[in-house]
PDB file of C-alpha atoms in Angstrom:
ATOM      1  CA  MET A  98      80.291  39.583 121.184  1.00  0.00           C
ATOM      2  CA  ALA A  99      79.888  43.411 120.344  1.00  0.00           C
ATOM      3  CA  PHE A 100      79.890  46.123 123.069  1.00  0.00           C
ATOM      4  CA  ASN A 101      79.257  49.825 123.365  1.00  0.00           C
ATOM      5  CA  LEU A 102      82.077  51.756 125.292  1.00  0.00           C
ATOM      6  CA  ASP A 103      79.500  54.365 125.887  1.00  0.00           C
ATOM      7  CA  SER A 104      77.737  51.952 127.983  1.00  0.00           C
ATOM      8  CA  TYR A 105      80.384  51.821 130.675  1.00  0.00           C
ATOM      9  CA  GLU A 106      81.288  54.112 133.445  1.00  0.00           C
ATOM     10  CA  ASP A 107      84.651  56.170 133.174  1.00  0.00           C
ATOM     11  CA  VAL A 108      86.995  55.380 136.133  1.00  0.00           C
ATOM     12  CA  GLN A 109      87.179  59.281 136.731  1.00  0.00           C
ATOM     13  CA  SER A 110      83.395  59.521 136.940  1.00  0.00           C
ATOM     14  CA  ARG A 111      83.412  56.567 139.346  1.00  0.00           C
ATOM     15  CA  VAL A 112      86.109  58.173 141.712  1.00  0.00           C
ATOM     16  CA  LYS A 113      84.135  61.432 141.715  1.00  0.00           C
ATOM     17  CA  ARG A 114      81.167  59.439 143.015  1.00  0.00           C
ATOM     18  CA  TRP A 115      83.268  57.875 145.533  1.00  0.00           C
ATOM     19  CA  GLN A 116      84.563  61.150 146.738  1.00  0.00           C
ATOM     20  CA  ALA A 117      81.041  62.628 146.792  1.00  0.00           C
ATOM     21  CA  ALA A 118      79.774  59.730 148.851  1.00  0.00           C
ATOM     22  CA  PHE A 119      82.946  59.276 151.423  1.00  0.00           C
ATOM     23  CA  PRO A 120      84.594  63.035 151.702  1.00  0.00           C
ATOM     24  CA  VAL A 121      87.325  61.655 154.202  1.00  0.00           C
ATOM     25  CA  GLY A 122      87.602  58.246 152.418  1.00  0.00           C
ATOM     26  CA  ARG A 123      90.965  57.151 151.014  1.00  0.00           C
ATOM     27  CA  ILE A 124      92.331  54.889 148.253  1.00  0.00           C
ATOM     28  CA  VAL A 125      95.556  53.044 148.450  1.00  0.00           C
ATOM     29  CA  CYS A 126      97.257  50.832 145.716  1.00  0.00           C
ATOM     30  CA  ASP A 127      99.732  48.059 146.243  1.00  0.00           C
ATOM     31  CA  VAL A 128     102.048  46.396 143.857  1.00  0.00           C
ATOM     32  CA  ILE A 129     101.620  42.661 144.481  1.00  0.00           C
ATOM     33  CA  GLN A 130     103.859  41.328 141.486  1.00  0.00           C
ATOM     34  CA  PHE A 131     106.105  43.110 139.099  1.00  0.00           C
ATOM     35  CA  ASP A 132     108.040  41.911 136.081  1.00  0.00           C
ATOM     36  CA  ALA A 133     109.947  44.628 134.212  1.00  0.00           C
ATOM     37  CA  VAL A 134     111.416  42.286 131.874  1.00  0.00           C
ATOM     38  CA  LYS A 135     108.210  40.742 130.878  1.00  0.00           C
ATOM     39  CA  GLY A 136     106.285  44.055 131.432  1.00  0.00           C
ATOM     40  CA  HIS A 137     103.897  42.369 133.849  1.00  0.00           C
ATOM     41  CA  ILE A 138     102.211  43.905 136.828  1.00  0.00           C
ATOM     42  CA  LEU A 139      99.404  42.756 139.363  1.00  0.00           C
ATOM     43  CA  VAL A 140      97.990  45.880 141.240  1.00  0.00           C
ATOM     44  CA  ALA A 141      95.648  45.715 144.261  1.00  0.00           C
ATOM     45  CA  ALA A 142      93.404  48.735 145.071  1.00  0.00           C
ATOM     46  CA  SER A 143      92.023  49.032 148.697  1.00  0.00           C
ATOM     47  CA  ILE A 144      89.389  51.689 149.512  1.00  0.00           C
ATOM     48  CA  TYR A 145      88.499  52.987 153.008  1.00  0.00           C
ATOM     49  CA  ARG A 146      85.299  54.818 153.654  1.00  0.00           C
ATOM     50  CA  GLU A 147      86.843  56.838 156.688  1.00  0.00           C
ATOM     51  CA  HIS A 148      90.363  57.972 156.587  1.00  0.00           C
ATOM     52  CA  GLU A 149      90.926  56.382 160.069  1.00  0.00           C
ATOM     53  CA  ASP A 150      89.449  53.154 159.050  1.00  0.00           C
ATOM     54  CA  THR A 151      92.258  50.088 159.607  1.00  0.00           C
ATOM     55  CA  LEU A 152      90.252  47.747 157.312  1.00  0.00           C
ATOM     56  CA  PRO A 153      89.353  48.271 153.872  1.00  0.00           C
ATOM     57  CA  ALA A 154      85.598  48.662 152.611  1.00  0.00           C
ATOM     58  CA  ALA A 155      86.537  46.575 149.429  1.00  0.00           C
ATOM     59  CA  VAL A 156      89.682  45.334 147.641  1.00  0.00           C
ATOM     60  CA  ASP A 157      89.941  44.361 144.034  1.00  0.00           C
ATOM     61  CA  TYR A 158      92.745  43.646 141.605  1.00  0.00           C
ATOM     62  CA  ALA A 159      94.002  44.482 138.100  1.00  0.00           C
ATOM     63  CA  PHE A 160      96.413  42.636 135.737  1.00  0.00           C
ATOM     64  CA  GLY A 161      98.602  44.736 133.507  1.00  0.00           C
ATOM     65  CA  ASP A 162     100.657  43.729 130.177  1.00  0.00           C
ATOM     66  CA  ALA A 163     102.519  46.229 128.500  1.00  0.00           C
ATOM     67  CA  ALA A 164     102.461  44.016 125.364  1.00  0.00           C
ATOM     68  CA  THR A 165      98.769  44.904 124.916  1.00  0.00           C
ATOM     69  CA  TYR A 166      99.270  48.681 124.689  1.00  0.00           C
ATOM     70  CA  PRO A 167     100.082  50.473 121.745  1.00  0.00           C
ATOM     71  CA  ALA A 168     103.768  51.921 121.587  1.00  0.00           C
ATOM     72  CA  GLN A 169     102.679  55.241 122.388  1.00  0.00           C
ATOM     73  CA  MET A 170     100.970  54.198 125.464  1.00  0.00           C
ATOM     74  CA  ARG A 171     103.249  51.362 126.748  1.00  0.00           C
ATOM     75  CA  LYS A 172     105.263  53.421 129.256  1.00  0.00           C
ATOM     76  CA  PHE A 173     102.029  54.064 131.059  1.00  0.00           C
ATOM     77  CA  TYR A 174     100.706  50.585 131.523  1.00  0.00           C
ATOM     78  CA  VAL A 175     101.636  50.520 135.372  1.00  0.00           C
ATOM     79  CA  GLU A 176      99.410  53.986 135.966  1.00  0.00           C
ATOM     80  CA  ASP A 177      96.760  52.427 133.781  1.00  0.00           C
ATOM     81  CA  THR A 178      96.619  49.172 135.541  1.00  0.00           C
ATOM     82  CA  CYS A 179      96.123  51.013 138.954  1.00  0.00           C
ATOM     83  CA  THR A 180      93.570  53.109 137.688  1.00  0.00           C
ATOM     84  CA  SER A 181      91.679  49.736 136.621  1.00  0.00           C
ATOM     85  CA  ALA A 182      92.258  48.414 139.944  1.00  0.00           C
ATOM     86  CA  ILE A 183      90.686  51.415 141.597  1.00  0.00           C
ATOM     87  CA  GLY A 184      87.624  51.367 139.493  1.00  0.00           C
ATOM     88  CA  ARG A 185      86.967  47.721 140.082  1.00  0.00           C
ATOM     89  CA  ALA A 186      87.386  48.377 143.826  1.00  0.00           C
ATOM     90  CA  ILE A 187      85.161  51.030 143.931  1.00  0.00           C
ATOM     91  CA  SER A 188      82.354  49.166 142.066  1.00  0.00           C
ATOM     92  CA  LEU A 189      82.160  46.906 145.100  1.00  0.00           C
ATOM     93  CA  VAL A 190      80.771  49.768 147.187  1.00  0.00           C
ATOM     94  CA  LEU A 191      78.949  51.933 145.022  1.00  0.00           C
ATOM     95  CA  GLU A 192      75.974  51.008 143.171  1.00  0.00           C
ATOM     96  CA  THR A 193      77.078  50.409 139.228  1.00  0.00           C
ATOM     97  CA  THR A 194      75.715  48.669 136.186  1.00  0.00           C
ATOM     98  CA  SER A 195      78.962  47.029 135.413  1.00  0.00           C
ATOM     99  CA  LYS A 196      82.008  46.048 137.382  1.00  0.00           C
ATOM    100  CA  ALA A 197      84.317  46.709 134.262  1.00  0.00           C
ATOM    101  CA  THR A 198      85.051  50.357 133.426  1.00  0.00           C
ATOM    102  CA  LYS A 199      85.275  51.951 130.058  1.00  0.00           C
ATOM    103  CA  GLN A 200      89.062  51.607 130.377  1.00  0.00           C
ATOM    104  CA  ASP A 201      88.894  47.977 131.037  1.00  0.00           C
ATOM    105  CA  MET A 202      86.336  47.529 128.172  1.00  0.00           C
ATOM    106  CA  ALA A 203      88.906  49.606 125.830  1.00  0.00           C
ATOM    107  CA  LYS A 204      91.554  47.245 126.541  1.00  0.00           C
ATOM    108  CA  VAL A 205      89.379  44.333 125.622  1.00  0.00           C
ATOM    109  CA  GLU A 206      88.520  45.830 122.164  1.00  0.00           C
ATOM    110  CA  ARG A 207      92.213  46.835 121.687  1.00  0.00           C
ATOM    111  CA  ILE A 208      93.214  43.171 122.164  1.00  0.00           C
ATOM    112  CA  LYS A 209      90.360  41.851 119.780  1.00  0.00           C
ATOM    113  CA  ASN A 210      91.656  44.341 117.167  1.00  0.00           C
ATOM    114  CA  ASP A 211      95.189  43.062 117.531  1.00  0.00           C
ATOM    115  CA  GLU A 212      94.157  39.510 117.426  1.00  0.00           C
ATOM    116  CA  ARG A 213      92.110  40.308 114.204  1.00  0.00           C
ATOM    117  CA  SER A 214      95.246  41.982 112.651  1.00  0.00           C
ATOM    118  CA  ALA A 215      97.476  39.012 113.560  1.00  0.00           C
ATOM    119  CA  VAL A 216      94.911  36.567 111.875  1.00  0.00           C
ATOM    120  CA  ILE A 217      95.121  38.844 108.644  1.00  0.00           C
ATOM    121  CA  ALA A 218      99.052  39.202 108.975  1.00  0.00           C
ATOM    122  CA  ASN A 219      99.449  35.447 109.232  1.00  0.00           C
ATOM    123  CA  ALA A 220      96.865  34.234 106.377  1.00  0.00           C
ATOM    124  CA  PRO A 221      98.348  32.595 103.905  1.00  0.00           C
ATOM    125  CA  LEU A 222      98.744  34.122 100.398  1.00  0.00           C
ATOM    126  CA  ALA A 223      96.547  33.051  97.653  1.00  0.00           C
ATOM    127  CA  ILE A 224      99.828  32.639  95.477  1.00  0.00           C
ATOM    128  CA  ASN A 225     100.928  29.858  97.685  1.00  0.00           C
ATOM    129  CA  ASN A 226      97.860  28.015  97.732  1.00  0.00           C
ATOM    130  CA  THR A 227      97.458  24.681  95.462  1.00  0.00           C
ATOM    131  CA  TRP A 228      95.232  23.725  92.550  1.00  0.00           C
ATOM    132  CA  ASP A 229      93.278  21.456  95.131  1.00  0.00           C
ATOM    133  CA  GLU A 230      91.768  24.740  96.975  1.00  0.00           C
ATOM    134  CA  PHE A 231      90.404  26.049  93.852  1.00  0.00           C
ATOM    135  CA  VAL A 232      89.348  23.289  91.435  1.00  0.00           C
ATOM    136  CA  SER A 233      88.695  19.526  91.738  1.00  0.00           C
ATOM    137  CA  ALA A 234      91.364  18.702  89.170  1.00  0.00           C
ATOM    138  CA  GLU A 235      94.293  20.432  87.723  1.00  0.00           C
ATOM    139  CA  PRO A 236      93.448  21.365  84.104  1.00  0.00           C
ATOM    140  CA  LYS A 237      95.228  19.506  81.380  1.00  0.00           C
ATOM    141  CA  GLN A 238      96.120  20.779  77.632  1.00  0.00           C
ATOM    142  CA  PRO A 239      93.881  18.760  75.179  1.00  0.00           C
ATOM    143  CA  VAL A 240      95.934  16.070  73.164  1.00  0.00           C
ATOM    144  CA  VAL A 241      96.240  17.143  69.360  1.00  0.00           C
ATOM    145  CA  SER A 242      96.782  14.431  66.892  1.00  0.00           C
ATOM    146  CA  LEU A 243      99.635  14.584  64.300  1.00  0.00           C
ATOM    147  CA  ALA A 244      96.716  14.942  61.546  1.00  0.00           C
ATOM    148  CA  ASP A 245      94.964  17.722  63.363  1.00  0.00           C
ATOM    149  CA  ALA A 246      98.450  19.673  63.925  1.00  0.00           C
ATOM    150  CA  ALA A 247      99.080  19.379  60.331  1.00  0.00           C
ATOM    151  CA  GLN A 248      95.540  20.683  59.480  1.00  0.00           C
ATOM    152  CA  LEU A 249      96.036  23.799  61.812  1.00  0.00           C
ATOM    153  CA  VAL A 250      99.531  24.448  60.365  1.00  0.00           C
ATOM    154  CA  GLN A 251      97.863  24.355  56.860  1.00  0.00           C
ATOM    155  CA  GLN A 252      94.985  26.752  57.905  1.00  0.00           C
ATOM    156  CA  LYS A 253      97.574  29.038  59.268  1.00  0.00           C
ATOM    157  CA  PHE A 254     100.317  28.983  56.878  1.00  0.00           C
ATOM    158  CA  GLY A 255      98.952  27.431  53.678  1.00  0.00           C
ATOM    159  CA  GLU A 256      99.566  24.407  51.703  1.00  0.00           C
ATOM    160  CA  ALA A 257     103.040  23.005  52.520  1.00  0.00           C
ATOM    161  CA  GLU A 258     105.732  23.340  49.878  1.00  0.00           C
ATOM    162  CA  PRO A 259     107.115  20.005  48.633  1.00  0.00           C
ATOM    163  CA  ILE A 260     110.851  19.765  49.172  1.00  0.00           C
ATOM    164  CA  PRO A 261     112.823  19.474  46.026  1.00  0.00           C
ATOM    165  CA  THR A 262     115.460  17.071  45.186  1.00  0.00           C
ATOM    166  CA  CYS A 263     118.939  17.287  43.757  1.00  0.00           C
ATOM    167  CA  SER A 264     121.344  14.977  42.189  1.00  0.00           C
ATOM    168  CA  HIS A 265     122.442  14.028  45.664  1.00  0.00           C
ATOM    169  CA  GLY A 266     119.053  13.476  47.292  1.00  0.00           C
ATOM    170  CA  THR A 267     116.447  15.640  49.086  1.00  0.00           C
ATOM    171  CA  ARG A 268     117.632  19.102  49.518  1.00  0.00           C
ATOM    172  CA  LYS A 269     118.034  20.729  52.831  1.00  0.00           C
ATOM    173  CA  VAL A 270     115.594  23.696  53.343  1.00  0.00           C
ATOM    174  CA  LYS A 271     117.321  26.690  55.286  1.00  0.00           C
ATOM    175  CA  THR A 272     115.945  30.036  56.299  1.00  0.00           C
ATOM    176  CA  GLY A 273     117.264  33.104  57.628  1.00  0.00           C
ATOM    177  CA  VAL A 274     117.193  37.148  57.647  1.00  0.00           C
ATOM    178  CA  LYS A 275     119.524  39.406  55.649  1.00  0.00           C
ATOM    179  CA  ASN A 276     119.295  43.179  55.457  1.00  0.00           C
ATOM    180  CA  GLY A 277     116.053  42.918  57.401  1.00  0.00           C
ATOM    181  CA  LYS A 278     114.476  40.490  54.829  1.00  0.00           C
ATOM    182  CA  ALA A 279     113.396  36.840  55.607  1.00  0.00           C
ATOM    183  CA  TRP A 280     114.714  34.468  52.961  1.00  0.00           C
ATOM    184  CA  SER A 281     114.526  30.530  52.335  1.00  0.00           C
ATOM    185  CA  GLY A 282     116.292  28.234  50.143  1.00  0.00           C
ATOM    186  CA  ALA A 283     116.661  24.571  49.195  1.00  0.00           C
ATOM    187  CA  MET A 284     120.201  23.658  49.578  1.00  0.00           C
ATOM    188  CA  CYS A 285     122.276  20.808  48.127  1.00  0.00           C
ATOM    189  CA  ALA A 286     121.558  17.491  50.102  1.00  0.00           C
ATOM    190  CA  GLU A 287     125.291  17.185  50.446  1.00  0.00           C
ATOM    191  CA  GLY A 288     126.148  20.331  52.123  1.00  0.00           C
ATOM    192  CA  THR A 289     129.628  19.041  53.295  1.00  0.00           C
ATOM    193  CA  LEU A 290     130.724  18.592  49.617  1.00  0.00           C
ATOM    194  CA  PRO A 291     133.051  21.382  48.186  1.00  0.00           C
ATOM    195  CA  GLN A 292     130.812  24.432  47.196  1.00  0.00           C
ATOM    196  CA  ALA A 293     132.164  23.829  43.444  1.00  0.00           C
ATOM    197  CA  GLN A 294     130.561  20.196  43.694  1.00  0.00           C
ATOM    198  CA  GLN A 295     127.232  21.188  45.430  1.00  0.00           C
ATOM    199  CA  CYS A 296     124.046  21.763  43.481  1.00  0.00           C
ATOM    200  CA  SER A 297     123.098  25.303  43.040  1.00  0.00           C
ATOM    201  CA  PRO A 298     120.531  26.406  45.570  1.00  0.00           C
ATOM    202  CA  ILE A 299     116.777  26.971  44.744  1.00  0.00           C
ATOM    203  CA  TRP A 300     115.537  30.194  46.515  1.00  0.00           C
ATOM    204  CA  TYR A 301     111.937  30.340  47.452  1.00  0.00           C
ATOM    205  CA  ARG A 302     109.828  33.510  46.573  1.00  0.00           C
ATOM    206  CA  VAL A 303     107.221  35.118  48.735  1.00  0.00           C
ATOM    207  CA  ASP A 304     103.674  35.138  47.454  1.00  0.00           C
ATOM    208  CA  LYS A 305     100.961  37.748  48.179  1.00  0.00           C
ATOM    209  CA  ASP A 306      99.913  36.222  51.305  1.00  0.00           C
ATOM    210  CA  GLY A 307     103.559  36.225  52.853  1.00  0.00           C
ATOM    211  CA  HIS A 308     104.086  32.506  52.152  1.00  0.00           C
ATOM    212  CA  PHE A 309     107.549  30.965  50.749  1.00  0.00           C
ATOM    213  CA  ARG A 310     106.572  29.246  47.538  1.00  0.00           C
ATOM    214  CA  LEU A 311     109.016  27.498  45.071  1.00  0.00           C
ATOM    215  CA  PRO A 312     109.689  28.976  41.761  1.00  0.00           C
ATOM    216  CA  GLU A 313     107.344  27.979  39.068  1.00  0.00           C
ATOM    217  CA  GLY A 314     108.291  24.935  37.328  1.00  0.00           C
ATOM    218  CA  VAL A 315     110.190  23.458  40.222  1.00  0.00           C
ATOM    219  CA  GLU A 316     109.080  20.432  42.211  1.00  0.00           C
TER     220      GLU A 316
END
């Protein structure tokens, strides 16, 4: 629920009204509980209309938690808790529109902001999400038949050249790059034979479309 800090009275203004109404009154703060390690403190504020009064006109309490304060204000959390207790106690005697003071509501707003920041900081990264969080099923690559694949290759690279044969069988096509230029050749089917016994290679030529082609008359 949203609220406007300007709608709440400042503790200093409340104390001034108390002093104007009870010039000889007094305010006493007592530490009820204190834990320096955890940073917790419970303070009771007692207000007296007359300096000589033995019983207070009102008593109220405030709890302080150092962890809820910004780093630069954390060392003042004891003083701030006493101030809050005083403002609450005075509200029991003087007419006020709200028991909470501007300082009290500022702490509430600060805690809400810290909670919102924690939610954002602890939110899972989108990169860690699974497909199920975005789509009903994980997308799959369409299955392409061998005939479709051959057609795609033909469209991309042109009609495939037949592999020529030699006296030892179907030649082996090899490709490579030499001196920055690509080459392709149909080598002897028996590449393990001594070079003198191997059939001479047939070198492919490059046509105007950049495709390797067999020399004319070779099949």
